[in-house]
């Protein structure tokens, strides 16, 4: 009787092991590219792109009126919604006045629509992005 209960666990382990998962850096790059594309569709011009997810802001956008936007990008896999840490927000807000920039947070959450496991970041996945636009970051918006 025990063999009947072990078999599904072994099969499930083989199935999960057969997926090649995206690294955190690859998932972040996908989110950054998605936000860049959304900004281009909004008619914005990206003038700076950080190569590191730990260097803030990740994007700088030049508005047509000359105003500069600093954008912090957060990326997560379903059901983990990305969030902006208070420490990072304070650090960026401290330096934004040097360039007279407005600060925004761009949270992107991906769902794997090809897999039964929606939160599996597999390399052969087909992803849907949940992006509700930019969220303004100010000293008042911090907790």
CSV table of N, CA, C and O in Angstrom, one decimal, residues 16-142:
chain,number,residue,atom,x,y,z
A,16,UNK,N,8.5,18.7,-11.5
A,16,UNK,CA,9.0,20.0,-11.1
A,16,UNK,C,10.5,20.2,-11.5
A,16,UNK,O,10.9,21.2,-11.8
A,17,UNK,N,11.3,19.1,-11.4
A,17,UNK,CA,12.7,19.2,-11.7
A,17,UNK,C,12.9,19.4,-13.2
A,17,UNK,O,13.9,19.9,-13.6
A,18,UNK,N,11.9,19.0,-14.0
A,18,UNK,CA,12.1,19.1,-15.5
A,18,UNK,C,12.0,20.6,-15.9
A,18,UNK,O,12.3,20.9,-17.1
A,19,UNK,N,11.4,21.5,-15.1
A,19,UNK,CA,11.3,22.9,-15.5
A,19,UNK,C,12.6,23.6,-15.3
A,19,UNK,O,13.3,23.4,-14.3
A,20,UNK,N,13.0,24.4,-16.2
A,20,UNK,CA,14.1,25.3,-16.1
A,20,UNK,C,13.6,26.6,-15.6
A,20,UNK,O,12.8,27.3,-16.4
A,21,UNK,N,14.0,27.1,-14.4
A,21,UNK,CA,13.4,28.3,-13.9
A,21,UNK,C,14.2,29.5,-14.2
A,21,UNK,O,15.4,29.4,-14.4
A,22,UNK,N,13.5,30.6,-14.4
A,22,UNK,CA,14.2,31.9,-14.6
A,22,UNK,C,14.9,32.3,-13.3
A,22,UNK,O,14.3,32.1,-12.2
A,23,UNK,N,16.0,32.9,-13.4
A,23,UNK,CA,16.7,33.4,-12.2
A,23,UNK,C,16.0,34.7,-11.8
A,23,UNK,O,15.2,35.3,-12.6
A,24,UNK,N,16.3,35.1,-10.6
A,24,UNK,CA,15.7,36.4,-10.1
A,24,UNK,C,16.1,37.6,-11.0
A,24,UNK,O,15.3,38.5,-11.3
A,25,UNK,N,17.4,37.5,-11.5
A,25,UNK,CA,17.9,38.6,-12.4
A,25,UNK,C,17.1,38.6,-13.7
A,25,UNK,O,16.8,39.6,-14.2
A,26,UNK,N,16.9,37.4,-14.2
A,26,UNK,CA,16.2,37.3,-15.5
A,26,UNK,C,14.7,37.8,-15.4
A,26,UNK,O,14.2,38.5,-16.2
A,27,UNK,N,14.1,37.4,-14.3
A,27,UNK,CA,12.7,37.9,-14.0
A,27,UNK,C,12.7,39.4,-13.8
A,27,UNK,O,11.8,40.1,-14.4
A,28,UNK,N,13.7,39.9,-13.1
A,28,UNK,CA,13.8,41.4,-13.0
A,28,UNK,C,14.0,42.1,-14.3
A,28,UNK,O,13.3,43.1,-14.6
A,29,UNK,N,14.8,41.5,-15.2
A,29,UNK,CA,15.1,42.1,-16.5
A,29,UNK,C,13.8,42.1,-17.4
A,29,UNK,O,13.5,43.0,-18.1
A,30,UNK,N,13.0,41.0,-17.2
A,30,UNK,CA,11.7,41.0,-17.9
A,30,UNK,C,10.8,42.1,-17.4
A,30,UNK,O,10.1,42.7,-18.2
A,31,UNK,N,10.7,42.3,-16.1
A,31,UNK,CA,9.9,43.4,-15.6
A,31,UNK,C,10.4,44.7,-16.0
A,31,UNK,O,9.5,45.6,-16.3
A,32,UNK,N,11.7,45.0,-16.0
A,32,UNK,CA,12.2,46.2,-16.4
A,32,UNK,C,11.9,46.5,-17.9
A,32,UNK,O,11.5,47.6,-18.2
A,33,UNK,N,12.0,45.5,-18.7
A,33,UNK,CA,11.7,45.7,-20.1
A,33,UNK,C,10.2,46.0,-20.3
A,33,UNK,O,9.9,46.8,-21.2
A,34,UNK,N,9.4,45.3,-19.5
A,34,UNK,CA,8.0,45.6,-19.6
A,34,UNK,C,7.6,47.0,-19.3
A,34,UNK,O,6.8,47.7,-19.9
A,35,UNK,N,8.2,47.5,-18.2
A,35,UNK,CA,8.0,48.9,-17.8
A,35,UNK,C,8.5,49.9,-18.8
A,35,UNK,O,7.8,50.9,-19.1
A,36,UNK,N,9.6,49.6,-19.4
A,36,UNK,CA,10.2,50.5,-20.4
A,36,UNK,C,9.2,50.5,-21.6
A,36,UNK,O,9.0,51.6,-22.2
A,37,UNK,N,8.7,49.4,-22.0
A,37,UNK,CA,7.8,49.3,-23.1
A,37,UNK,C,6.5,50.1,-22.8
A,37,UNK,O,6.0,50.9,-23.7
A,38,UNK,N,6.0,50.0,-21.6
A,38,UNK,CA,4.8,50.8,-21.2
A,38,UNK,C,5.1,52.3,-21.2
A,38,UNK,O,4.2,53.1,-21.7
A,39,UNK,N,6.3,52.7,-20.8
A,39,UNK,CA,6.6,54.1,-20.9
A,39,UNK,C,6.7,54.6,-22.3
A,39,UNK,O,6.3,55.7,-22.6
A,40,UNK,N,7.3,53.8,-23.2
A,40,UNK,CA,7.4,54.2,-24.6
A,40,UNK,C,6.0,54.4,-25.2
A,40,UNK,O,5.7,55.3,-26.0
A,41,UNK,N,5.0,53.5,-24.8
A,41,UNK,CA,3.7,53.6,-25.3
A,41,UNK,C,3.0,54.8,-24.7
A,41,UNK,O,2.1,55.4,-25.4
A,42,UNK,N,3.4,55.3,-23.6
A,42,UNK,CA,2.9,56.5,-23.0
A,42,UNK,C,3.5,57.8,-23.6
A,42,UNK,O,3.2,58.9,-23.3
A,43,UNK,N,4.5,57.6,-24.5
A,43,UNK,CA,5.2,58.7,-25.1
A,43,UNK,C,6.3,59.2,-24.4
A,43,UNK,O,6.8,60.4,-24.6
A,44,UNK,N,6.8,58.5,-23.4
A,44,UNK,CA,8.0,59.0,-22.6
A,44,UNK,C,9.3,58.5,-23.2
A,44,UNK,O,9.4,57.5,-23.8
A,45,UNK,N,10.3,59.3,-22.9
A,45,UNK,CA,11.7,58.9,-23.4
A,45,UNK,C,12.6,58.5,-22.2
A,45,UNK,O,12.8,59.3,-21.3
A,46,UNK,N,13.0,57.3,-22.2
A,46,UNK,CA,13.9,56.8,-21.2
A,46,UNK,C,15.3,57.3,-21.5
A,46,UNK,O,15.9,57.0,-22.6
A,47,UNK,N,15.9,58.1,-20.5
A,47,UNK,CA,17.3,58.6,-20.8
A,47,UNK,C,18.4,57.9,-20.0
A,47,UNK,O,19.5,58.1,-20.2
A,48,UNK,N,17.9,57.0,-19.0
A,48,UNK,CA,18.9,56.3,-18.2
A,48,UNK,C,18.3,55.0,-17.8
A,48,UNK,O,17.1,54.9,-17.4
A,49,UNK,N,19.1,53.9,-17.9
A,49,UNK,CA,18.6,52.6,-17.5
A,49,UNK,C,19.7,52.0,-16.7
A,49,UNK,O,20.8,51.8,-17.1
A,50,UNK,N,19.4,51.7,-15.4
A,50,UNK,CA,20.4,51.0,-14.5
A,50,UNK,C,20.6,49.6,-14.9
A,50,UNK,O,19.6,48.9,-15.2
A,51,UNK,N,21.8,49.1,-14.9
A,51,UNK,CA,22.0,47.6,-15.1
A,51,UNK,C,21.8,46.8,-13.9
A,51,UNK,O,21.9,45.5,-14.0
A,52,UNK,N,21.6,47.4,-12.8
A,52,UNK,CA,21.5,46.6,-11.5
A,52,UNK,C,20.1,46.8,-10.9
A,52,UNK,O,19.6,48.0,-10.8
A,53,UNK,N,19.6,45.8,-10.3
A,53,UNK,CA,18.3,45.9,-9.6
A,53,UNK,C,18.5,46.5,-8.2
A,53,UNK,O,17.5,46.8,-7.6
A,54,UNK,N,19.7,46.6,-7.8
A,54,UNK,CA,20.0,47.2,-6.4
A,54,UNK,C,20.5,48.6,-6.5
A,54,UNK,O,20.9,49.2,-5.6
A,55,UNK,N,20.5,49.2,-7.7
A,55,UNK,CA,20.9,50.6,-7.9
A,55,UNK,C,19.7,51.4,-8.3
A,55,UNK,O,19.0,51.1,-9.2
A,56,UNK,N,19.4,52.4,-7.5
A,56,UNK,CA,18.1,53.1,-7.6
A,56,UNK,C,18.4,54.6,-8.1
A,56,UNK,O,19.4,55.2,-7.6
A,57,UNK,N,17.6,55.1,-8.9
A,57,UNK,CA,16.4,54.5,-9.6
A,57,UNK,C,16.9,53.7,-10.7
A,57,UNK,O,18.0,53.8,-11.2
A,58,UNK,N,16.0,52.7,-11.2
A,58,UNK,CA,16.4,51.9,-12.3
A,58,UNK,C,16.2,52.6,-13.6
A,58,UNK,O,16.9,52.3,-14.6
A,59,UNK,N,15.2,53.5,-13.7
A,59,UNK,CA,15.0,54.2,-14.9
A,59,UNK,C,14.9,55.7,-14.6
A,59,UNK,O,14.3,56.1,-13.6
A,60,UNK,N,15.3,56.5,-15.6
A,60,UNK,CA,15.1,57.9,-15.5
A,60,UNK,C,14.4,58.3,-16.8
A,60,UNK,O,14.9,57.9,-17.9
A,61,UNK,N,13.3,59.0,-16.7
A,61,UNK,CA,12.5,59.4,-17.9
A,61,UNK,C,12.4,60.9,-18.0
A,61,UNK,O,12.2,61.6,-17.0
A,62,UNK,N,12.7,61.4,-19.2
A,62,UNK,CA,12.6,62.8,-19.5
A,62,UNK,C,11.2,63.2,-20.0
A,62,UNK,O,10.9,62.7,-21.1
A,63,UNK,N,10.5,63.9,-19.3
A,63,UNK,CA,9.2,64.4,-19.7
A,63,UNK,C,9.4,65.5,-20.8
A,63,UNK,O,10.4,66.1,-20.9
A,64,UNK,N,8.3,65.7,-21.6
A,64,UNK,CA,8.4,66.7,-22.7
A,64,UNK,C,8.5,68.1,-22.2
A,64,UNK,O,9.1,69.0,-22.8
A,65,UNK,N,8.0,68.3,-21.0
A,65,UNK,CA,8.1,69.6,-20.4
A,65,UNK,C,9.5,69.9,-19.6
A,65,UNK,O,9.6,70.8,-18.9
A,66,UNK,N,10.4,68.9,-19.8
A,66,UNK,CA,11.7,69.0,-19.2
A,66,UNK,C,11.8,68.4,-17.8
A,66,UNK,O,12.9,68.3,-17.2
A,67,UNK,N,10.7,68.0,-17.2
A,67,UNK,CA,10.7,67.4,-15.9
A,67,UNK,C,11.2,66.0,-16.0
A,67,UNK,O,11.0,65.3,-16.9
A,68,UNK,N,12.0,65.6,-14.9
A,68,UNK,CA,12.6,64.3,-14.9
A,68,UNK,C,11.8,63.4,-13.9
A,68,UNK,O,11.5,63.8,-12.8
A,69,UNK,N,11.6,62.1,-14.3
A,69,UNK,CA,11.0,61.1,-13.4
A,69,UNK,C,12.1,60.1,-13.1
A,69,UNK,O,12.8,59.6,-14.0
A,70,UNK,N,12.1,59.7,-11.8
A,70,UNK,CA,12.9,58.6,-11.4
A,70,UNK,C,12.0,57.5,-11.1
A,70,UNK,O,11.0,57.7,-10.3
A,71,UNK,N,12.2,56.3,-11.7
A,71,UNK,CA,11.3,55.2,-11.5
A,71,UNK,C,12.0,54.0,-10.9
A,71,UNK,O,13.1,53.6,-11.4
A,72,UNK,N,11.5,53.5,-9.8
A,72,UNK,CA,12.0,52.3,-9.1
A,72,UNK,C,11.1,51.2,-9.6
A,72,UNK,O,9.8,51.3,-9.5
A,73,UNK,N,11.7,50.1,-10.1
A,73,UNK,CA,10.9,49.0,-10.6
A,73,UNK,C,10.9,47.9,-9.6
A,73,UNK,O,12.0,47.5,-9.1
A,74,UNK,N,9.7,47.3,-9.3
A,74,UNK,CA,9.6,46.1,-8.4
A,74,UNK,C,9.0,45.0,-9.2
A,74,UNK,O,8.0,45.3,-10.0
A,75,UNK,N,9.5,43.8,-9.1
A,75,UNK,CA,9.0,42.7,-9.9
A,75,UNK,C,8.7,41.5,-9.0
A,75,UNK,O,9.5,41.2,-8.1
A,76,UNK,N,7.6,40.8,-9.2
A,76,UNK,CA,7.3,39.6,-8.4
A,76,UNK,C,6.5,38.6,-9.3
A,76,UNK,O,6.0,39.0,-10.3
A,77,UNK,N,6.5,37.4,-8.8
A,77,UNK,CA,5.7,36.4,-9.4
A,77,UNK,C,4.4,36.2,-8.6
A,77,UNK,O,4.5,36.2,-7.3
A,78,UNK,N,3.3,35.9,-9.2
A,78,UNK,CA,2.0,35.7,-8.5
A,78,UNK,C,2.2,34.6,-7.5
A,78,UNK,O,2.9,33.6,-7.7
A,79,UNK,N,1.7,34.7,-6.3
A,79,UNK,CA,0.9,35.8,-5.7
A,79,UNK,C,1.6,36.9,-5.0
A,79,UNK,O,1.1,37.6,-4.3
A,80,UNK,N,3.0,36.9,-5.2
A,80,UNK,CA,3.8,37.8,-4.4
A,80,UNK,C,3.8,39.2,-5.1
A,80,UNK,O,4.6,39.4,-6.1
A,81,UNK,N,3.1,40.1,-4.6
A,81,UNK,CA,3.0,41.5,-5.2
A,81,UNK,C,4.3,42.2,-4.8
A,81,UNK,O,4.6,42.2,-3.6
A,82,UNK,N,4.9,42.9,-5.7
A,82,UNK,CA,6.1,43.6,-5.3
A,82,UNK,C,5.8,44.8,-4.5
A,82,UNK,O,4.7,45.4,-4.6
A,83,UNK,N,6.7,45.2,-3.6
A,83,UNK,CA,6.5,46.3,-2.7
A,83,UNK,C,7.8,47.1,-2.6
A,83,UNK,O,8.9,46.6,-2.9
A,84,UNK,N,7.7,48.4,-2.3
A,84,UNK,CA,8.8,49.3,-2.2
A,84,UNK,C,9.1,49.4,-0.7
A,84,UNK,O,8.3,49.8,0.1
A,85,UNK,N,10.4,49.1,-0.4
A,85,UNK,CA,10.8,49.2,1.0
A,85,UNK,C,10.9,50.7,1.4
A,85,UNK,O,11.3,51.5,0.6
A,86,UNK,N,10.6,50.9,2.6
A,86,UNK,CA,10.6,52.3,3.2
A,86,UNK,C,12.1,52.8,3.1
A,86,UNK,O,12.3,54.0,2.8
A,87,UNK,N,13.0,52.0,3.4
A,87,UNK,CA,14.5,52.4,3.3
A,87,UNK,C,14.9,52.9,2.0
A,87,UNK,O,15.5,53.9,1.8
A,88,UNK,N,14.5,52.1,0.9
A,88,UNK,CA,14.9,52.5,-0.5
A,88,UNK,C,14.1,53.8,-0.8
A,88,UNK,O,14.7,54.7,-1.4
A,89,UNK,N,12.9,53.9,-0.5
A,89,UNK,CA,12.1,55.1,-0.8
A,89,UNK,C,12.7,56.3,-0.2
A,89,UNK,O,12.9,57.4,-0.9
A,90,UNK,N,13.1,56.2,1.0
A,90,UNK,CA,13.8,57.4,1.7
A,90,UNK,C,15.1,57.8,1.1
A,90,UNK,O,15.4,58.9,0.9
A,91,UNK,N,15.9,56.7,0.7
A,91,UNK,CA,17.2,57.0,0.1
A,91,UNK,C,17.0,57.7,-1.3
A,91,UNK,O,17.7,58.7,-1.6
A,92,UNK,N,16.0,57.3,-2.1
A,92,UNK,CA,15.8,57.9,-3.4
A,92,UNK,C,15.2,59.3,-3.2
A,92,UNK,O,15.6,60.2,-3.9
A,93,UNK,N,14.3,59.4,-2.3
A,93,UNK,CA,13.7,60.8,-2.1
A,93,UNK,C,14.7,61.8,-1.6
A,93,UNK,O,14.6,63.0,-1.9
A,94,UNK,N,15.7,61.3,-0.9
A,94,UNK,CA,16.7,62.2,-0.4
A,94,UNK,C,17.5,62.8,-1.5
A,94,UNK,O,17.9,63.9,-1.5
A,95,UNK,N,17.8,62.0,-2.6
A,95,UNK,CA,18.6,62.4,-3.7
A,95,UNK,C,17.9,63.0,-4.9
A,95,UNK,O,18.5,63.7,-5.8
A,96,UNK,N,16.6,62.8,-5.0
A,96,UNK,CA,15.8,63.3,-6.1
A,96,UNK,C,15.8,64.8,-6.3
A,96,UNK,O,15.9,65.3,-7.4
A,97,UNK,N,15.8,65.6,-5.2
A,97,UNK,CA,15.8,67.1,-5.4
A,97,UNK,C,17.1,67.6,-6.1
A,97,UNK,O,17.1,68.6,-6.8
A,98,UNK,N,18.2,66.8,-6.1
A,98,UNK,CA,19.4,67.2,-6.8
A,98,UNK,C,19.2,67.4,-8.3
A,98,UNK,O,19.8,68.2,-8.9
A,99,UNK,N,18.3,66.6,-8.9
A,99,UNK,CA,17.9,66.6,-10.3
A,99,UNK,C,16.5,67.1,-10.5
A,99,UNK,O,16.0,67.0,-11.6
A,100,UNK,N,15.9,67.7,-9.5
A,100,UNK,CA,14.5,68.1,-9.5
A,100,UNK,C,13.6,67.1,-10.1
A,100,UNK,O,12.8,67.3,-11.0
A,101,UNK,N,13.7,65.8,-9.6
A,101,UNK,CA,13.0,64.7,-10.2
A,101,UNK,C,11.8,64.3,-9.3
A,101,UNK,O,11.9,64.4,-8.1
A,102,UNK,N,10.8,63.8,-9.9
A,102,UNK,CA,9.6,63.2,-9.2
A,102,UNK,C,9.9,61.7,-9.2
A,102,UNK,O,10.5,61.1,-10.1
A,103,UNK,N,9.6,61.1,-8.1
A,103,UNK,CA,9.9,59.6,-7.9
A,103,UNK,C,8.6,58.8,-8.0
A,103,UNK,O,7.6,59.2,-7.4
A,104,UNK,N,8.7,57.7,-8.7
A,104,UNK,CA,7.6,56.8,-8.9
A,104,UNK,C,8.0,55.4,-8.7
A,104,UNK,O,9.2,55.0,-8.9
A,105,UNK,N,7.1,54.5,-8.3
A,105,UNK,CA,7.3,53.1,-8.1
A,105,UNK,C,6.5,52.4,-9.2
A,105,UNK,O,5.3,52.7,-9.4
A,106,UNK,N,7.1,51.4,-9.9
A,106,UNK,CA,6.4,50.7,-10.9
A,106,UNK,C,6.4,49.2,-10.5
A,106,UNK,O,7.3,48.4,-10.8
A,107,UNK,N,5.3,48.7,-9.9
A,107,UNK,CA,5.2,47.3,-9.5
A,107,UNK,C,4.7,46.5,-10.6
A,107,UNK,O,3.6,46.8,-11.2
A,108,UNK,N,5.4,45.4,-11.0
A,108,UNK,CA,5.0,44.5,-12.0
A,108,UNK,C,4.9,43.1,-11.4
A,108,UNK,O,5.9,42.6,-10.8
A,109,UNK,N,3.7,42.4,-11.6
A,109,UNK,CA,3.6,41.1,-11.1
A,109,UNK,C,3.3,40.2,-12.3
A,109,UNK,O,2.4,40.5,-13.1
A,110,UNK,N,4.1,39.1,-12.5
A,110,UNK,CA,3.9,38.2,-13.6
A,110,UNK,C,3.1,36.9,-13.1
A,110,UNK,O,3.3,36.5,-12.0
A,111,UNK,N,2.3,36.4,-14.1
A,111,UNK,CA,1.6,35.1,-13.9
A,111,UNK,C,2.0,34.2,-15.0
A,111,UNK,O,1.9,34.7,-16.2
A,112,UNK,N,2.4,33.0,-14.7
A,112,UNK,CA,2.7,32.1,-15.8
A,112,UNK,C,1.4,31.4,-16.3
A,112,UNK,O,0.8,30.6,-15.7
A,113,UNK,N,1.0,31.8,-17.5
A,113,UNK,CA,-0.3,31.4,-18.1
A,113,UNK,C,-0.2,30.1,-18.8
A,113,UNK,O,-1.2,29.5,-19.2
A,114,UNK,N,1.1,29.6,-19.0
A,114,UNK,CA,1.2,28.3,-19.7
A,114,UNK,C,1.2,27.1,-18.7
A,114,UNK,O,0.9,26.0,-19.0
A,115,UNK,N,1.6,27.3,-17.5
A,115,UNK,CA,1.7,26.3,-16.5
A,115,UNK,C,0.5,26.2,-15.6
A,115,UNK,O,-0.2,27.2,-15.4
A,116,UNK,N,0.2,25.0,-15.0
A,116,UNK,CA,-0.9,24.9,-14.1
A,116,UNK,C,-0.5,25.6,-12.8
A,116,UNK,O,-1.3,26.1,-12.0
A,117,UNK,N,0.8,25.7,-12.5
A,117,UNK,CA,1.3,26.5,-11.3
A,117,UNK,C,1.6,27.9,-11.8
A,117,UNK,O,2.6,28.2,-12.4
A,118,UNK,N,0.6,28.8,-11.5
A,118,UNK,CA,0.7,30.2,-12.0
A,118,UNK,C,1.9,30.9,-11.5
A,118,UNK,O,2.3,31.9,-12.1
A,119,UNK,N,2.5,30.5,-10.4
A,119,UNK,CA,3.6,31.2,-9.8
A,119,UNK,C,5.0,30.6,-10.2
A,119,UNK,O,6.0,31.0,-9.7
A,120,UNK,N,5.0,29.7,-11.1
A,120,UNK,CA,6.2,29.1,-11.6
A,120,UNK,C,6.9,29.9,-12.6
A,120,UNK,O,6.4,30.0,-13.7
A,121,UNK,N,8.1,30.5,-12.3
A,121,UNK,CA,8.8,31.3,-13.3
A,121,UNK,C,9.6,30.5,-14.3
A,121,UNK,O,10.9,30.6,-14.3
A,122,UNK,N,9.0,29.6,-15.1
A,122,UNK,CA,9.8,28.7,-15.9
A,122,UNK,C,10.2,29.4,-17.2
A,122,UNK,O,9.5,30.3,-17.7
A,123,UNK,N,11.4,29.0,-17.7
A,123,UNK,CA,11.9,29.6,-18.9
A,123,UNK,C,11.0,29.4,-20.1
A,123,UNK,O,11.0,30.3,-21.1
A,124,UNK,N,10.3,28.4,-20.2
A,124,UNK,CA,9.4,28.1,-21.3
A,124,UNK,C,8.0,28.6,-21.0
A,124,UNK,O,7.1,28.2,-21.7
A,125,UNK,N,7.8,29.5,-20.1
A,125,UNK,CA,6.5,29.9,-19.7
A,125,UNK,C,6.0,31.0,-20.7
A,125,UNK,O,6.7,31.6,-21.5
A,126,UNK,N,4.7,31.2,-20.6
A,126,UNK,CA,4.0,32.3,-21.3
A,126,UNK,C,3.5,33.2,-20.2
A,126,UNK,O,2.6,32.7,-19.4
A,127,UNK,N,3.9,34.4,-20.1
A,127,UNK,CA,3.6,35.3,-18.9
A,127,UNK,C,2.6,36.4,-19.2
A,127,UNK,O,2.6,36.9,-20.3
A,128,UNK,N,1.7,36.7,-18.3
A,128,UNK,CA,0.9,37.8,-18.3
A,128,UNK,C,1.4,38.8,-17.2
A,128,UNK,O,1.6,38.3,-16.1
A,129,UNK,N,1.5,40.0,-17.6
A,129,UNK,CA,2.0,41.0,-16.6
A,129,UNK,C,0.8,41.8,-16.1
A,129,UNK,O,-0.1,42.2,-16.8
A,130,UNK,N,0.8,41.9,-14.8
A,130,UNK,CA,-0.2,42.8,-14.1
A,130,UNK,C,0.5,44.1,-13.7
A,130,UNK,O,1.4,44.0,-12.8
A,131,UNK,N,0.2,45.1,-14.4
A,131,UNK,CA,0.8,46.4,-14.1
A,131,UNK,C,-0.2,47.5,-14.1
A,131,UNK,O,-0.9,47.7,-15.2
A,132,UNK,N,-0.5,48.1,-13.0
A,132,UNK,CA,-1.5,49.1,-12.9
A,132,UNK,C,-1.0,50.6,-13.0
A,132,UNK,O,-1.6,51.5,-12.5
A,133,UNK,N,0.2,50.7,-13.6
A,133,UNK,CA,0.8,52.0,-13.8
A,133,UNK,C,1.7,52.4,-12.6
A,133,UNK,O,2.0,51.7,-11.7
A,134,UNK,N,2.2,53.7,-12.8
A,134,UNK,CA,3.2,54.2,-11.8
A,134,UNK,C,2.5,54.7,-10.6
A,134,UNK,O,1.4,55.3,-10.6
A,135,UNK,N,3.1,54.5,-9.4
A,135,UNK,CA,2.6,55.0,-8.2
A,135,UNK,C,3.6,56.1,-7.6
A,135,UNK,O,4.8,55.8,-7.5
A,136,UNK,N,3.0,57.3,-7.4
A,136,UNK,CA,3.9,58.4,-6.9
A,136,UNK,C,4.4,58.1,-5.5
A,136,UNK,O,3.7,57.5,-4.7
A,137,UNK,N,5.7,58.4,-5.3
A,137,UNK,CA,6.4,58.2,-4.1
A,137,UNK,C,6.7,59.6,-3.5
A,137,UNK,O,7.5,60.3,-4.1
A,138,UNK,N,6.2,59.9,-2.3
A,138,UNK,CA,6.5,61.1,-1.7
A,138,UNK,C,6.7,60.8,-0.2
A,138,UNK,O,6.4,59.7,0.3
A,139,UNK,N,7.2,61.8,0.5
A,139,UNK,CA,7.4,61.6,2.0
A,139,UNK,C,6.1,61.3,2.7
A,139,UNK,O,6.0,60.6,3.6
A,140,UNK,N,5.0,61.9,2.2
A,140,UNK,CA,3.7,61.6,2.8
A,140,UNK,C,3.2,60.2,2.5
A,140,UNK,O,2.4,59.7,3.2
A,141,UNK,N,3.6,59.6,1.4
A,141,UNK,CA,3.1,58.3,1.0
A,141,UNK,C,3.8,57.2,1.8
A,141,UNK,O,3.3,56.1,1.7
A,142,UNK,N,4.9,57.5,2.5
A,142,UNK,CA,5.6,56.5,3.2
A,142,UNK,C,4.8,56.3,4.6
A,142,UNK,O,4.3,57.2,5.1
